[in-house]
PDB file of C-alpha atoms in Angstrom:
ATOM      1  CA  UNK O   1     -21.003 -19.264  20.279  1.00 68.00           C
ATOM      2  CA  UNK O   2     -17.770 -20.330  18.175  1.00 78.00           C
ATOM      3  CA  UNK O   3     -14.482 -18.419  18.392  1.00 85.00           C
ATOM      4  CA  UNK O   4     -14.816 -17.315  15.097  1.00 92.00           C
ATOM      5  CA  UNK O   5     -17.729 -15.948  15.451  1.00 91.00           C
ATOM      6  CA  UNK O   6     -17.045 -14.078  18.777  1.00 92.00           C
ATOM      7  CA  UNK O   7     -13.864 -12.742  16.694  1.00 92.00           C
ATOM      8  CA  UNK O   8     -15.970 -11.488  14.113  1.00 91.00           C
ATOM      9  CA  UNK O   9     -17.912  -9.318  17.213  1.00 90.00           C
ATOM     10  CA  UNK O  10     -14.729  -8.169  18.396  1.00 91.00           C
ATOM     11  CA  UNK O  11     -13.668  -6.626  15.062  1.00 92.00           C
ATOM     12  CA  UNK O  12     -16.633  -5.472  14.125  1.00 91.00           C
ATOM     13  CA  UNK O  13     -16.775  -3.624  17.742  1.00 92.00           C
ATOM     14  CA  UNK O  14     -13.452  -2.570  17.415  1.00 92.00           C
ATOM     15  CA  UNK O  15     -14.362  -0.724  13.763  1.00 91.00           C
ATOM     16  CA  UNK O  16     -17.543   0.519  15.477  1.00 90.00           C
ATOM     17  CA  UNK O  17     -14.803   2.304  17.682  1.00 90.00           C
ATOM     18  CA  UNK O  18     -12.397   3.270  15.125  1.00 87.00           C
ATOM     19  CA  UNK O  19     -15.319   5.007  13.128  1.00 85.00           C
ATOM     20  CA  UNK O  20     -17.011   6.741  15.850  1.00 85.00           C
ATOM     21  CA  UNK O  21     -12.957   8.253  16.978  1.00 83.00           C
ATOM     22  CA  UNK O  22     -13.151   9.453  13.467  1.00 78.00           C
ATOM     23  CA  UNK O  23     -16.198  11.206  12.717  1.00 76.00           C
ATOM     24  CA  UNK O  24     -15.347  12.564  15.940  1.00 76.00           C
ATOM     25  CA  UNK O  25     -12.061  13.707  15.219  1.00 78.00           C
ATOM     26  CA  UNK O  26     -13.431  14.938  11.809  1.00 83.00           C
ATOM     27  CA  UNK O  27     -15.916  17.396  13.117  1.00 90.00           C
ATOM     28  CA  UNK O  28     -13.288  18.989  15.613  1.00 92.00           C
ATOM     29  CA  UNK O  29     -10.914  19.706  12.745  1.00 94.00           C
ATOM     30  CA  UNK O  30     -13.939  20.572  10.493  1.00 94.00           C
ATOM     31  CA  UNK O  31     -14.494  23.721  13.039  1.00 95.00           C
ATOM     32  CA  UNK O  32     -11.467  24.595  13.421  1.00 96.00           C
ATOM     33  CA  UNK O  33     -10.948  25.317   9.579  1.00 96.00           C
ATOM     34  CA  UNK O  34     -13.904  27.216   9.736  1.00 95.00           C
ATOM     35  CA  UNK O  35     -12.274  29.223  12.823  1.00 93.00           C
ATOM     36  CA  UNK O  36      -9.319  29.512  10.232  1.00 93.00           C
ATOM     37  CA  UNK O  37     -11.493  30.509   7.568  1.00 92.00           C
ATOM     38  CA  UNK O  38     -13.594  32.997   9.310  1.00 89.00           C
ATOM     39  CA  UNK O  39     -10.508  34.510  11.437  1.00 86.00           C
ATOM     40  CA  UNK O  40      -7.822  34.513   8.801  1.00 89.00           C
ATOM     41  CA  UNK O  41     -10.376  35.395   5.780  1.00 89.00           C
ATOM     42  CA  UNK O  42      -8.695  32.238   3.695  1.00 92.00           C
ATOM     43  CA  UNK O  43     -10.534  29.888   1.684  1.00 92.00           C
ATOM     44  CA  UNK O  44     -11.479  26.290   3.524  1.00 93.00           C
ATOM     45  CA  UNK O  45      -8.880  24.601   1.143  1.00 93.00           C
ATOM     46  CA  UNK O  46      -6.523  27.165   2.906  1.00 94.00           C
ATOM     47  CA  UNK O  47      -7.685  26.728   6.349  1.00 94.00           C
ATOM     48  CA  UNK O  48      -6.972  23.133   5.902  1.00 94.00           C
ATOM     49  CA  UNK O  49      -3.637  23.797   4.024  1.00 95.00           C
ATOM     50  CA  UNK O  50      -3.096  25.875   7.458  1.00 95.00           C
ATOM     51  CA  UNK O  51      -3.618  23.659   9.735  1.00 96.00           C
ATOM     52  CA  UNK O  52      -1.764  20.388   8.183  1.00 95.00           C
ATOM     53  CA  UNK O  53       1.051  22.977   8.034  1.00 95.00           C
ATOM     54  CA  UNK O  54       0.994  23.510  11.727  1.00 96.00           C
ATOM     55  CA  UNK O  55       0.452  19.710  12.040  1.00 95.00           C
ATOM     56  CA  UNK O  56       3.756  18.751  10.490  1.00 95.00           C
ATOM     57  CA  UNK O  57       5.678  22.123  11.729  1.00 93.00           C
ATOM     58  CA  UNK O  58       5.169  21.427  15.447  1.00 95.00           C
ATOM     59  CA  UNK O  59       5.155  17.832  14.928  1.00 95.00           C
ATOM     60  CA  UNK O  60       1.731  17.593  16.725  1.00 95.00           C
ATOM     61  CA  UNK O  61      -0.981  15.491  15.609  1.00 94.00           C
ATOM     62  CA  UNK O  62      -3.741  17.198  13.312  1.00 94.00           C
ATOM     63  CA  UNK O  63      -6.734  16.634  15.397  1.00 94.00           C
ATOM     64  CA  UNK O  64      -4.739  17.954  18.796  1.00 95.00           C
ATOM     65  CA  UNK O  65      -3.546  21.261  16.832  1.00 96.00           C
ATOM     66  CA  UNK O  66      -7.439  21.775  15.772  1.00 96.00           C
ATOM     67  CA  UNK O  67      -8.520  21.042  19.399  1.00 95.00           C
ATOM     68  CA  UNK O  68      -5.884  23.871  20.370  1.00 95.00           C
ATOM     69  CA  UNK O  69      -7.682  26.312  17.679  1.00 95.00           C
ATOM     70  CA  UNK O  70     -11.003  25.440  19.231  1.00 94.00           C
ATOM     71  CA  UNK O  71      -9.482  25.945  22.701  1.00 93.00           C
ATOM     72  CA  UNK O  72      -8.255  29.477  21.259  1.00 91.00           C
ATOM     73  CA  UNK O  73     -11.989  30.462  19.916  1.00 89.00           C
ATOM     74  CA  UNK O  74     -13.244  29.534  23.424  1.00 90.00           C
ATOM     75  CA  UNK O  75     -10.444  30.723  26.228  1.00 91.00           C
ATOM     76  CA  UNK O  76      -8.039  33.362  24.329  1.00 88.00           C
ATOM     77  CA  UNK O  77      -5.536  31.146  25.115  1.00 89.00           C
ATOM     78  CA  UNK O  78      -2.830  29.362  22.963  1.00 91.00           C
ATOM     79  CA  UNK O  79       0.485  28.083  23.284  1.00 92.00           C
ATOM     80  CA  UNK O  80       3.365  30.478  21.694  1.00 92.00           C
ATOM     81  CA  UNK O  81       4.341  27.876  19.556  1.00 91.00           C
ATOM     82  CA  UNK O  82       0.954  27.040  18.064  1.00 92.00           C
ATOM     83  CA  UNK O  83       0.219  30.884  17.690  1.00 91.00           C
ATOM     84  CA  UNK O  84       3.675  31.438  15.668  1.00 91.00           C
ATOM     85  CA  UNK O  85       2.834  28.237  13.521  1.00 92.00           C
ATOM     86  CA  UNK O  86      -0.314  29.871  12.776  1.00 91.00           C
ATOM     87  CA  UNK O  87       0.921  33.165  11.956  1.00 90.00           C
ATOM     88  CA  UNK O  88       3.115  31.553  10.013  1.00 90.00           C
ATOM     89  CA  UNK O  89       0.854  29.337   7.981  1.00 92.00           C
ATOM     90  CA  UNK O  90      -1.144  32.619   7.228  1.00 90.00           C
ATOM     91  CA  UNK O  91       1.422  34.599   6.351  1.00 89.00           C
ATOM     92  CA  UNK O  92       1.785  31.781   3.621  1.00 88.00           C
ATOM     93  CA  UNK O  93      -1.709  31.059   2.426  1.00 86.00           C
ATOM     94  CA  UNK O  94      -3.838  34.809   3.269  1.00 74.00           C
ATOM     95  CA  UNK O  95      -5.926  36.093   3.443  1.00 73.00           C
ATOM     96  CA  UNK O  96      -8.354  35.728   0.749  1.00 62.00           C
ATOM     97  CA  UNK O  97      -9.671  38.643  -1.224  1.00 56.00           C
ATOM     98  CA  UNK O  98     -13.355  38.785  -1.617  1.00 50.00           C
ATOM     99  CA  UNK O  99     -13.970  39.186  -5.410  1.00 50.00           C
ATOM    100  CA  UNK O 100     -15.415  42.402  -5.977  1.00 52.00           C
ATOM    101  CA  UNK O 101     -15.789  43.367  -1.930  1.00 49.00           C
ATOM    102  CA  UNK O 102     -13.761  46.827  -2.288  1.00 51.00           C
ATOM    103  CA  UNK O 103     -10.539  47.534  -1.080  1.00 53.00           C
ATOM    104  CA  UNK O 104      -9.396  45.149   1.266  1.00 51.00           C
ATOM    105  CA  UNK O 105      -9.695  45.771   4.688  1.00 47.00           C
ATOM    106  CA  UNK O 106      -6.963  45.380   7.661  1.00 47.00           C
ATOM    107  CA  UNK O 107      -6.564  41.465   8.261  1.00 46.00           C
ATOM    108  CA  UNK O 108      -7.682  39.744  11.706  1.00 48.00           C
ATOM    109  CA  UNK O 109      -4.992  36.801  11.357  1.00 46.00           C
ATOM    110  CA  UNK O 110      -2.816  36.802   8.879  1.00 42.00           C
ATOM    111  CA  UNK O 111       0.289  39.838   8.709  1.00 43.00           C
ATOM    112  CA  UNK O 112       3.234  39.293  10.821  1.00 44.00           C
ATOM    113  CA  UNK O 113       2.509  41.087  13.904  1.00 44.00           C
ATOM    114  CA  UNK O 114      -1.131  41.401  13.806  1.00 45.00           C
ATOM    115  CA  UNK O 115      -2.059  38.074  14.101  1.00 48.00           C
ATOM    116  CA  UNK O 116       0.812  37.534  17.457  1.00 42.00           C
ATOM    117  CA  UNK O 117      -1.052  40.520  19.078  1.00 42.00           C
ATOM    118  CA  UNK O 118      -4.545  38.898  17.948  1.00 49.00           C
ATOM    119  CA  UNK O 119      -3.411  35.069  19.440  1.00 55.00           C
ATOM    120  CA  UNK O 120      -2.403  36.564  22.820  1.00 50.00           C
ATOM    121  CA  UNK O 121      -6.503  37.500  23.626  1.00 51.00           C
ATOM    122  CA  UNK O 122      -9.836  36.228  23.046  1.00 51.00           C
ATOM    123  CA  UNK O 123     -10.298  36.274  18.925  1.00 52.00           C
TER     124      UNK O 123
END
């Protein structure tokens, strides 16, 4: 086999890598905007908005701040900064007011205060 070729296998095996590290990482932030979503009653454009935002705030990288929402959904547990960045980013972006659902009830995530007390315990 020539070295050209056997460098072709090795990139092409390296991309296989790459890609498969990406749709992984994808899925793991794709749940936790819908963790965002459902929990903090914003819009998925939101729950992304929300998470980038804790991204860049905490200076941690976007897939390890979604793994630490997923963590949250499992455990009840989060670290204090991630939980303020969250509160935080909600405060900012929700939540989202069903059109024509009523009056709108008390948020889950979302209001300084509620959503501390909320991050402390299971959600």
């Amino acid at each position: 086999m020539a070295d050209s070729e056997r460098d072709r296998i090795a990139a092409m095996r390296a991309e296989i890598e790459q890609l498969r590290q990406a749709v992984s990482s994808h899925a793991v932030v794709d749940q936790a905007i819908g963790m965002v979503v459902a929990l903090g009653r914003v819009t998925p454009e939101q729950g992304w908005e929300v998470l980038r935002e804790i991204s860049q705030h905490t200076n941690i990288k976007l897939r390890n701040v979604a793994e630490l929402v997923l963590i949250w959904g499992r455990l009840g547990e989060m670290p204090p900064e991630i939980a303020a960045a969250l509160e935080n980013a909600l405060d900012r972006h929700g939540p989202t007011r069903i059109p024509g659902g009523g009056p709108d009830p008390a948020p889950v995530l979302g209001r300084r205060g509620t959503a501390r007390a909320r991050l402390s315990g299971p959600p």
